[in-house]
Amino acid sequence: MEKVLSDIQIAQRTTLEPITSIAEKVGLTADDLELYGKYKAKISFDAIRRLSKNRDGKLVLVTAINPTPAGEGKSMTTIGLAQALNRMGHKTIVAMREPSLGPVFGIKGGAAGGGYSQVLPMEDINLHFTGDMHAITTANNLLAAAIDNHVHQGNSLRIDIRRVVWKRVMDMNDRALRNVVVAMGGTVCGFPREDHFMITVASEIMAVLCLAEDLMDLKRRMANIIVAYDLDGQPVRAGDLGVAGAMAVLMKDAIKPNLVQTTENTPALVHGGPFANIAHGCNSVVATKLAMKMGEITVTEAGFGADLGGEKFMDIKCRFAGIKPDAVVLVATIRALKMHGGVKKSDLQVEDVVALEKGFANLAKHIENMRKFDVPVLVSINRFLTDTPAEIEKLTDLCRAYGVDVSLGDCWAQGGAGGLDMGEKVLALMAAPKKPYKPLYEATESIAKKLETIVREIYGGDGVIFESRAKKQVEELERLGLDKMPVCVAKTQYSLSDNADLLGAPTGFTVTVKDVRVCTGAGFIVCETGNIMTMPGLPKVPAANRMDIDENGVITGLF
Ligand code: ADP
């Protein structure tokens, strides 16, 4: 049998085209680009404004079932499908999120697709890329520094230091920083208080970057962020501290979308990357809208399962951006469905048609959910070498019996050639007339009602329990008139419920809300459920332990 190459080996053997040639394919000239070396560029807002006169192309959303910790190949399928559509003669562009260093050095080891469907140069994209994460981290922490400095310098805004809600961030999994005490060391160091770190991708600055239309909108939104409450319980905003302008200075390049290419030289915009379990989970609105102006078809993705990224794509991103996908591709793997059917992680290699049939309930629920948004759905089975013919046949039959079209995708092993059937089926779905945008709930409903709707309709639960602190927070937001925004649920990605151990399609559960906070810059309300953490930890053996670089600069261990 031929040796299977790792993602990074495939990436290193691929011949890249200069980014200026990739740009030409989508109507951009060298003047439109700000080059970051030979293979990466940011696109100027002059170019974005010029292209905004073009007609919108079609939009395909790739989402998935509840995943295993390794991921189910959503990014890989997003890239593979775009490559397939390009092979079929349709000018197609990828719009996807930037990786965070947390998972790269933690469990996943990289997040730029996989096999012969990757965005390149994958080492750069997975590491510091064009510095967007650095800019977001710095803007976030400038605001944090401004809060403590304001208090230290006399606190004219009368900030209640027990009620500072703005947290510091870092783009690394580091559980030791979840709860810290800052300003220790006496009077010159300020007033000591309990503080917290989140991972950068959970920062509201990241959400704002992903939802803003341009730099001025980004600045306005950042000024509007609530950072603390004063001694009368009134919100204190970033604008009150006078640093919104400086934050915008730090973000001036980060707001511009990044252009790269795939393993088959398909243009790809990789820009913005909030996690879908603790934030809203989709790449920037600027990049998605630009891709739709540049190409006939844009393939984009939403993080984790369709209960998180998919729901938020529809209810948050589409609502704000005024867009709607023409088709949804739901990625499923046989190994994950077997896990949903009760198979242990260590036994996933063994054929088990019965467990697969049982685990199908998870996929069925996601199909039903996506249809609630009035979008046509295709299931894409991401084929693994360990899948058996009997399992593939079973899953195909189950999908057909459920009344959903299904395609067996092999974009990991074959690149775009492995996605031609998927491409044809997506085109067929998109040929039908598009139905109007249909969110799951109205933003003007109460927080409890909005959440209840998501829990009942999407998760399949019986209802919501607000812990006493969360109840008080909801009452406060109602008192301040800040409750009429979409809801962004922070929840485990492994289960449809808020308990990671409840696999399949559980019923009879309730979802417990621990914390409710408003993101006035982003324009949504975050409800933290279950044991979700906004600062992940590293696993026992992190991906970092496998990484290395040699004297020629060749990296190993990213995948
Ligand atoms: P997701 O976007 O769902 O998190 P990714 O596309 O990032 O998943 O893929 C996760 C990892 O799984 C990558 O390292 C990728 O190479 C690997 N992978 C994806 N599909 C396959 C496949 N069919 N066979 C083997 N490995 C795969």
XYZ file of C-alpha atoms and ligand atoms in Angstrom:
586
model
C 0.000 0.000 0.000
C 1.186 3.522 -0.770
C 2.461 5.477 2.234
C -0.131 7.985 3.437
C 1.483 11.412 3.643
C 0.766 13.711 6.556
C -1.004 17.033 5.965
C 2.223 18.966 6.329
C 4.116 16.638 3.961
C 1.434 17.155 1.314
C 1.533 20.903 1.924
C 5.311 21.013 1.586
C 5.177 19.104 -1.728
C 2.580 21.370 -3.320
C 3.686 23.996 -5.824
C 2.138 27.314 -4.944
C 1.324 30.060 -7.424
C 2.396 33.611 -6.529
C -0.447 35.292 -4.674
C -0.585 37.988 -7.393
C -1.610 35.265 -9.918
C -4.275 33.956 -7.533
C -5.551 37.527 -7.143
C -5.839 37.954 -10.917
C -8.239 34.987 -11.064
C -10.720 36.933 -8.933
C -10.446 40.355 -10.535
C -7.775 41.846 -8.278
C -4.619 43.638 -9.432
C -1.262 43.929 -7.672
C -2.363 47.418 -6.494
C -5.279 45.892 -4.601
C -2.951 43.752 -2.499
C -0.779 44.329 0.525
C 1.767 41.538 0.259
C 2.909 39.462 3.218
C 5.647 37.569 1.392
C 5.019 35.711 -1.878
C 1.966 33.681 -0.940
C -0.152 35.773 1.410
C -1.777 39.149 0.941
C -4.323 41.416 2.524
C -6.921 43.001 0.261
C -7.382 46.770 0.439
C -10.724 48.398 1.178
C -10.411 50.369 -2.072
C -10.621 47.044 -3.898
C -13.467 45.862 -1.670
C -15.440 49.030 -2.439
C -14.800 48.640 -6.175
C -15.909 45.008 -6.215
C -18.996 45.778 -4.117
C -20.707 46.848 -7.358
C -20.529 43.265 -8.682
C -23.492 40.931 -8.413
C -23.532 38.492 -5.497
C -22.563 34.912 -6.265
C -24.117 31.904 -4.543
C -23.211 30.900 -1.003
C -22.735 27.357 0.312
C -22.413 26.751 4.051
C -20.499 23.702 5.283
C -21.363 22.538 8.786
C -21.350 19.171 10.569
C -22.682 16.707 13.101
C -21.430 16.847 16.698
C -17.741 16.028 16.289
C -15.147 13.807 17.881
C -12.194 15.714 19.416
C -10.246 15.234 16.133
C -12.782 17.135 13.996
C -14.871 15.622 11.225
C -13.296 17.297 8.206
C -15.474 20.375 7.806
C -12.617 22.670 6.799
C -11.236 19.948 4.560
C -14.659 19.501 2.906
C -15.115 23.276 2.528
C -11.830 23.472 0.643
C -12.387 20.217 -1.283
C -15.846 21.273 -2.459
C -14.537 24.628 -3.695
C -11.775 22.805 -5.573
C -14.317 20.425 -7.089
C -16.589 23.248 -8.233
C -13.589 24.985 -9.818
C -12.684 21.790 -11.668
C -16.262 21.778 -12.950
C -15.750 25.252 -14.424
C -17.472 27.343 -11.732
C -15.380 30.193 -10.350
C -15.445 29.271 -6.665
C -13.817 30.849 -3.638
C -13.247 29.560 -0.115
C -14.109 31.811 2.837
C -13.011 30.292 6.128
C -11.761 31.107 9.592
C -8.200 31.567 10.810
C -6.756 28.919 13.146
C -6.076 29.746 16.787
C -2.749 28.749 18.348
C -4.688 27.176 21.246
C -5.902 24.088 19.353
C -2.842 24.059 17.065
C -0.586 23.368 20.080
C -3.347 21.599 22.035
C -5.456 18.772 20.623
C -5.881 19.446 16.918
C -2.376 20.245 15.760
C -3.540 22.571 12.956
C -6.697 23.822 11.334
C -6.063 24.524 7.680
C -7.992 21.579 6.222
C -6.273 18.285 5.518
C -4.943 15.808 2.963
C -5.218 17.176 -0.584
C -7.722 19.823 0.489
C -5.779 22.398 2.473
C -5.253 26.136 2.499
C -1.610 27.040 2.036
C 0.996 27.937 3.182
C -0.401 25.886 6.060
C 2.561 26.482 8.401
C 2.060 30.247 8.187
C -1.739 30.082 8.386
C -1.535 27.837 11.449
C 1.093 29.992 13.164
C 1.297 33.800 13.119
C -0.160 34.256 9.599
C -0.644 37.989 8.935
C -0.754 38.973 12.599
C -4.534 39.315 13.017
C -4.574 37.306 16.265
C -1.770 39.478 17.627
C -3.704 42.638 16.747
C -6.885 41.341 18.393
C -4.995 40.224 21.511
C -3.270 43.598 21.773
C -6.412 45.666 21.223
C -8.199 43.553 23.844
C -5.373 43.952 26.338
C -4.956 47.671 25.685
C -8.544 48.036 26.817
C -7.845 45.895 29.901
C -4.798 47.996 30.750
C -6.851 51.184 30.286
C -9.438 49.985 32.816
C -6.923 49.263 35.584
C -5.012 52.439 34.786
C -8.204 54.499 34.960
C -8.951 53.127 38.412
C -5.340 53.695 39.513
C -5.352 57.300 38.270
C -8.351 58.376 40.336
C -11.312 56.508 38.833
C -13.361 59.495 37.712
C -15.842 57.114 36.047
C -16.409 55.479 39.471
C -15.790 51.991 38.060
C -16.818 49.334 40.573
C -13.682 47.161 40.549
C -15.788 44.229 41.705
C -17.722 44.567 38.473
C -15.076 44.765 35.762
C -16.399 42.403 33.079
C -13.644 42.898 30.511
C -11.093 40.067 30.627
C -7.541 39.821 29.403
C -6.803 37.366 26.557
C -4.003 35.283 25.107
C -4.029 32.999 22.062
C -2.894 29.873 23.898
C -4.544 27.104 25.908
C -3.449 27.930 29.454
C -5.735 26.832 32.274
C -3.458 28.465 34.876
C -4.642 31.874 33.682
C -8.382 31.259 34.010
C -8.574 32.949 37.413
C -5.823 35.299 38.521
C -5.267 38.237 40.835
C -3.842 41.356 39.190
C -2.294 44.564 40.524
C -0.443 42.910 43.380
C 2.635 44.752 44.655
C 1.498 47.835 46.534
C 0.236 51.271 45.647
C 2.343 51.753 42.501
C 0.724 48.671 40.936
C -2.909 49.719 41.298
C -5.859 48.197 43.116
C -5.671 44.394 43.399
C -8.672 42.534 42.017
C -9.657 39.130 40.734
C -9.236 38.922 36.964
C -9.552 36.281 34.237
C -7.977 35.339 30.952
C -9.850 34.005 27.945
C -8.416 32.624 24.722
C -8.179 35.375 22.086
C -10.821 33.806 19.849
C -13.377 34.264 22.659
C -12.700 38.018 22.854
C -15.501 40.355 21.858
C -12.884 42.104 19.687
C -12.753 38.940 17.562
C -16.555 38.877 17.282
C -16.556 42.564 16.361
C -13.887 42.014 13.695
C -16.011 39.242 12.228
C -19.247 41.252 12.173
C -18.003 44.752 11.266
C -18.516 46.050 7.729
C -15.330 48.178 7.666
C -12.791 49.972 9.879
C -15.162 52.806 10.907
C -17.881 50.300 11.833
C -15.254 48.337 13.777
C -14.255 51.494 15.685
C -17.863 52.389 16.495
C -18.561 48.875 17.703
C -15.416 48.738 19.844
C -16.323 52.076 21.492
C -19.677 50.557 22.392
C -18.244 47.524 24.256
C -19.283 47.376 27.928
C -16.184 46.815 30.063
C -17.490 47.343 33.605
C -20.335 48.744 35.672
C -20.022 51.826 37.892
C -21.027 52.127 41.533
C -24.598 52.986 40.437
C -24.817 49.867 38.257
C -24.574 51.814 34.987
C -22.464 50.417 32.128
C -18.998 51.812 31.444
C -17.944 51.463 27.810
C -14.613 51.359 25.970
C -15.505 54.748 24.478
C -15.750 56.246 27.989
C -12.118 55.268 28.585
C -11.060 57.095 25.432
C -9.195 54.201 23.822
C -11.503 53.168 20.952
C -9.408 55.188 18.500
C -6.188 53.533 19.644
C -7.831 50.105 19.433
C -8.865 50.875 15.851
C -5.273 51.885 15.091
C -4.145 48.467 16.306
C -6.816 46.782 14.173
C -6.309 48.770 10.951
C -4.762 45.864 9.039
C -6.520 43.041 10.864
C -9.872 44.158 9.414
C -8.608 43.547 5.850
C -9.276 40.009 4.585
C -6.351 37.647 3.915
C -5.980 36.028 0.504
C -4.235 32.656 0.182
C -4.714 29.566 -2.009
C -5.654 25.915 -1.664
C -3.664 22.812 -2.645
C -5.227 23.193 -6.118
C -4.565 26.941 -6.308
C -8.185 27.892 -5.648
C -8.434 31.402 -4.125
C -9.236 31.370 -0.412
C -10.073 34.167 2.020
C -8.999 33.141 5.523
C -10.106 35.825 7.931
C -11.315 36.043 11.533
C -11.883 33.022 13.713
C -14.129 33.024 16.780
C -14.652 29.499 18.193
C -18.204 28.260 17.770
C -18.476 26.757 21.272
C -17.623 29.953 23.158
C -18.253 32.613 20.478
C -20.203 32.895 17.218
C -18.028 30.621 15.122
C -17.780 32.041 11.595
C -15.166 33.903 9.541
C -15.581 37.635 8.914
C -18.587 39.181 7.205
C -16.134 41.326 5.214
C -14.478 38.201 3.758
C -17.703 36.300 3.049
C -19.309 39.265 1.319
C -16.155 39.990 -0.659
C -15.886 36.359 -1.764
C -19.499 36.528 -2.964
C -18.580 39.554 -5.083
C -15.463 37.896 -6.517
C -16.765 34.475 -7.437
C -19.702 32.633 -8.890
C -19.867 30.448 -5.767
C -18.465 30.938 -2.264
C -17.997 27.973 0.038
C -17.821 28.944 3.696
C -17.906 27.025 6.977
C -19.254 27.422 10.483
C -17.405 25.903 13.420
C -18.149 22.655 15.271
C -21.624 21.100 14.903
C -24.644 22.579 13.181
C -26.187 23.126 16.650
C -23.457 25.698 17.410
C -21.752 27.167 14.343
C -24.639 26.376 11.991
C -27.315 27.907 14.209
C -25.174 30.994 14.894
C -24.341 31.354 11.199
C -28.052 31.576 10.469
C -29.253 33.504 13.510
C -26.320 35.885 14.035
C -24.109 36.234 10.958
C -26.832 36.075 8.291
C -29.163 38.318 10.311
C -26.511 41.055 10.605
C -24.935 40.676 7.166
C -28.186 40.308 5.225
C -27.073 37.075 3.570
C -28.462 33.528 3.380
C -26.834 30.337 2.102
C -28.196 28.837 -1.115
C -27.333 25.355 0.155
C -26.008 23.687 3.298
C -23.584 20.754 3.283
C -23.691 18.703 6.482
C -20.460 16.775 6.988
C -20.739 13.426 8.742
C -18.184 10.721 9.377
C -18.865 7.094 10.017
C -16.448 7.053 12.965
C -18.234 9.946 14.724
C -21.671 8.449 14.096
C -20.474 5.141 15.558
C -19.340 7.067 18.617
C -22.803 8.621 18.832
C -24.099 5.048 18.642
C -22.140 4.060 21.754
C -18.785 2.787 20.395
C -15.706 3.648 22.484
C -13.025 5.838 20.855
C -10.533 2.959 20.967
C -12.912 0.658 19.005
C -13.835 3.029 16.182
C -11.711 1.106 13.654
C -13.925 -1.990 13.974
C -16.916 -2.337 11.618
C -20.172 -1.757 13.500
C -23.245 -1.218 11.335
C -25.614 -1.475 14.293
C -23.902 1.327 16.218
C -23.805 3.397 13.044
C -27.562 3.033 12.618
C -28.087 4.067 16.230
C -25.730 7.036 15.923
C -27.529 8.209 12.769
C -29.986 9.909 15.152
C -27.405 12.677 15.633
C -27.158 13.352 11.900
C -30.942 13.173 11.488
C -31.432 15.830 14.148
C -28.984 18.187 12.416
C -30.697 17.671 9.044
C -34.063 18.485 10.634
C -32.513 21.547 12.327
C -30.981 23.022 9.197
C -34.253 22.601 7.319
C -35.912 24.836 9.936
C -34.007 27.711 8.328
C -35.563 26.959 4.920
C -32.306 25.927 3.250
C -31.715 22.846 1.074
C -29.421 20.290 2.735
C -26.920 17.778 1.353
C -25.143 15.238 3.552
C -21.478 14.733 2.732
C -19.941 11.565 4.115
C -16.273 12.336 4.681
C -14.685 9.034 3.823
C -11.971 7.577 6.080
C -9.689 4.684 5.117
C -11.177 2.636 7.963
C -14.795 2.936 6.696
C -16.069 -0.423 5.416
C -18.294 -0.906 2.321
C -21.114 -2.212 4.534
C -20.955 0.903 6.719
C -20.903 3.255 3.734
C -23.877 1.463 2.180
C -25.788 1.587 5.449
C -25.242 5.303 5.950
C -26.165 6.083 2.350
C -29.381 4.056 2.730
C -30.253 5.750 6.023
C -29.867 9.192 4.446
C -31.949 8.281 1.408
C -34.658 6.814 3.630
C -34.632 10.051 5.606
C -35.262 11.974 2.380
C -31.935 13.775 2.148
C -29.514 13.707 -0.736
C -26.129 12.242 0.135
C -22.679 12.261 -1.398
C -19.625 10.202 -0.557
C -16.763 12.686 -0.420
C -13.105 11.773 -0.811
C -11.554 15.238 -0.920
C -8.999 14.314 1.741
C -7.379 11.616 -0.420
C -8.185 13.039 -3.864
C -8.613 16.808 -3.491
C -11.247 18.344 -5.748
C -11.508 15.148 -7.794
C -12.987 13.471 -4.715
C -15.758 16.060 -4.477
C -17.186 16.118 -8.008
C -20.323 14.202 -7.059
C -20.815 16.542 -4.094
C -20.314 19.511 -6.440
C -22.967 18.267 -8.847
C -25.432 17.691 -6.043
C -24.794 21.114 -4.539
C -25.375 22.731 -7.938
C -28.639 20.816 -8.272
C -29.780 22.010 -4.817
C -28.926 25.594 -5.693
C -30.915 25.492 -8.931
C -34.204 25.579 -6.973
C -35.598 29.060 -6.186
C -34.165 30.453 -2.945
C -36.587 30.952 -0.072
C -36.476 34.170 1.992
C -34.281 34.412 5.091
C -35.889 32.728 8.060
C -34.248 33.025 11.486
C -35.256 30.732 14.292
C -36.405 33.550 16.585
C -36.932 37.301 16.616
C -34.232 39.341 18.373
C -36.976 41.413 20.047
C -38.170 38.434 22.134
C -37.017 38.078 25.760
C -33.663 36.411 26.492
C -35.440 33.474 28.152
C -37.752 32.977 25.163
C -34.929 33.136 22.610
C -32.868 30.635 24.540
C -35.827 28.372 25.155
C -36.480 28.318 21.394
C -32.882 27.318 20.617
C -32.873 24.626 23.305
C -36.195 23.094 22.281
C -35.915 23.442 18.505
C -32.201 22.872 17.882
C -30.878 20.899 20.856
C -34.013 18.838 21.393
C -34.161 19.656 25.110
C -37.082 20.319 27.426
C -36.136 23.801 28.573
C -33.671 26.139 30.253
C -32.657 26.601 33.873
C -31.061 29.919 34.793
C -28.821 29.690 37.874
C -29.455 32.513 40.327
C -26.517 34.626 39.117
C -27.637 34.241 35.480
C -31.188 35.175 36.473
C -29.934 38.418 38.048
C -27.839 39.167 34.975
C -30.879 38.730 32.721
C -32.914 41.061 34.935
C -30.163 43.661 34.793
C -29.954 43.491 30.979
C -33.732 43.889 30.815
C -33.542 46.893 33.148
C -30.848 48.466 30.949
C -32.804 47.727 27.766
C -29.944 45.556 26.449
C -31.889 42.335 25.989
C -33.174 42.709 22.409
C -30.274 41.102 20.588
C -29.627 37.615 19.204
C -28.338 35.010 21.638
C -24.915 33.360 21.283
C -24.865 30.126 23.290
C -21.558 28.934 24.765
C -21.899 25.155 24.969
C -19.947 21.929 24.565
C -19.521 20.936 20.919
C -19.618 17.213 21.624
C -23.300 16.877 22.439
C -26.547 18.464 21.328
C -27.094 19.090 25.050
C -24.875 21.011 27.500
C -23.428 17.728 28.814
C -20.540 16.426 26.682
C -21.334 12.817 27.617
C -24.864 12.780 26.163
C -24.206 11.580 22.629
C -26.597 10.717 19.796
C -29.808 12.746 19.874
C -30.614 13.011 23.573
C -34.049 14.040 24.846
C -35.508 14.836 28.250
C -32.675 17.135 29.311
C -32.577 20.752 30.375
C -29.793 23.243 29.666
C -28.310 25.136 32.622
C -27.221 28.747 32.115
C -24.495 29.921 34.484
C -23.574 33.300 33.106
C -25.233 35.833 30.845
C -23.263 38.769 29.443
C -23.954 41.302 26.782
C -21.597 42.056 23.911
C -22.818 45.481 22.878
C -20.013 45.876 20.332
C -20.780 42.594 18.583
C -24.523 42.992 19.125
C -25.368 39.733 20.850
C -25.916 38.220 24.286
C -23.652 35.346 25.359
C -25.233 32.634 27.533
C -22.662 30.302 29.067
C -24.047 26.822 29.704
C -22.832 23.631 31.357
C -19.130 23.491 32.133
C -17.944 25.428 29.107
C -14.664 27.309 29.604
C -13.584 30.407 27.697
C -9.935 29.493 28.342
C -9.225 25.892 27.292
C -6.478 23.748 28.864
C -3.862 21.579 27.180
C -4.389 17.787 27.012
C -2.017 15.371 28.763
C 0.131 15.068 25.632
C -0.373 18.268 23.634
C 0.237 18.448 19.874
C 3.115 20.774 20.827
C 5.091 17.746 22.036
C 5.233 16.362 18.480
C 6.388 19.544 16.760
C 9.885 20.363 15.619
C 11.882 22.366 13.082
C 15.203 21.400 11.441
C 18.217 23.431 10.334
C 16.571 24.030 6.931
C 13.462 25.499 8.511
C 11.366 22.405 7.699
C 8.592 21.996 10.271
C 7.190 18.642 11.380
C 4.226 17.833 13.594
C 1.700 20.380 12.330
C -1.276 18.601 10.776
P -13.023 20.137 11.204
O -13.035 21.346 10.338
O -14.308 19.386 11.173
O -12.574 20.432 12.588
P -10.678 19.421 9.677
O -11.072 19.626 8.268
O -9.859 20.485 10.327
O -11.959 19.134 10.594
O -9.929 18.040 9.772
C -9.401 17.588 11.015
C -8.244 16.635 10.780
O -8.766 15.398 10.263
C -7.207 17.119 9.778
O -5.930 16.843 10.285
C -7.490 16.310 8.543
O -6.316 16.041 7.791
C -8.055 15.030 9.109
N -9.011 14.424 8.161
C -10.120 15.020 7.649
N -10.753 14.177 6.814
C -10.024 13.044 6.791
C -10.167 11.796 6.103
N -11.193 11.575 5.302
N -9.227 10.839 6.331
C -8.199 11.071 7.179
N -8.007 12.208 7.848
C -8.904 13.185 7.664
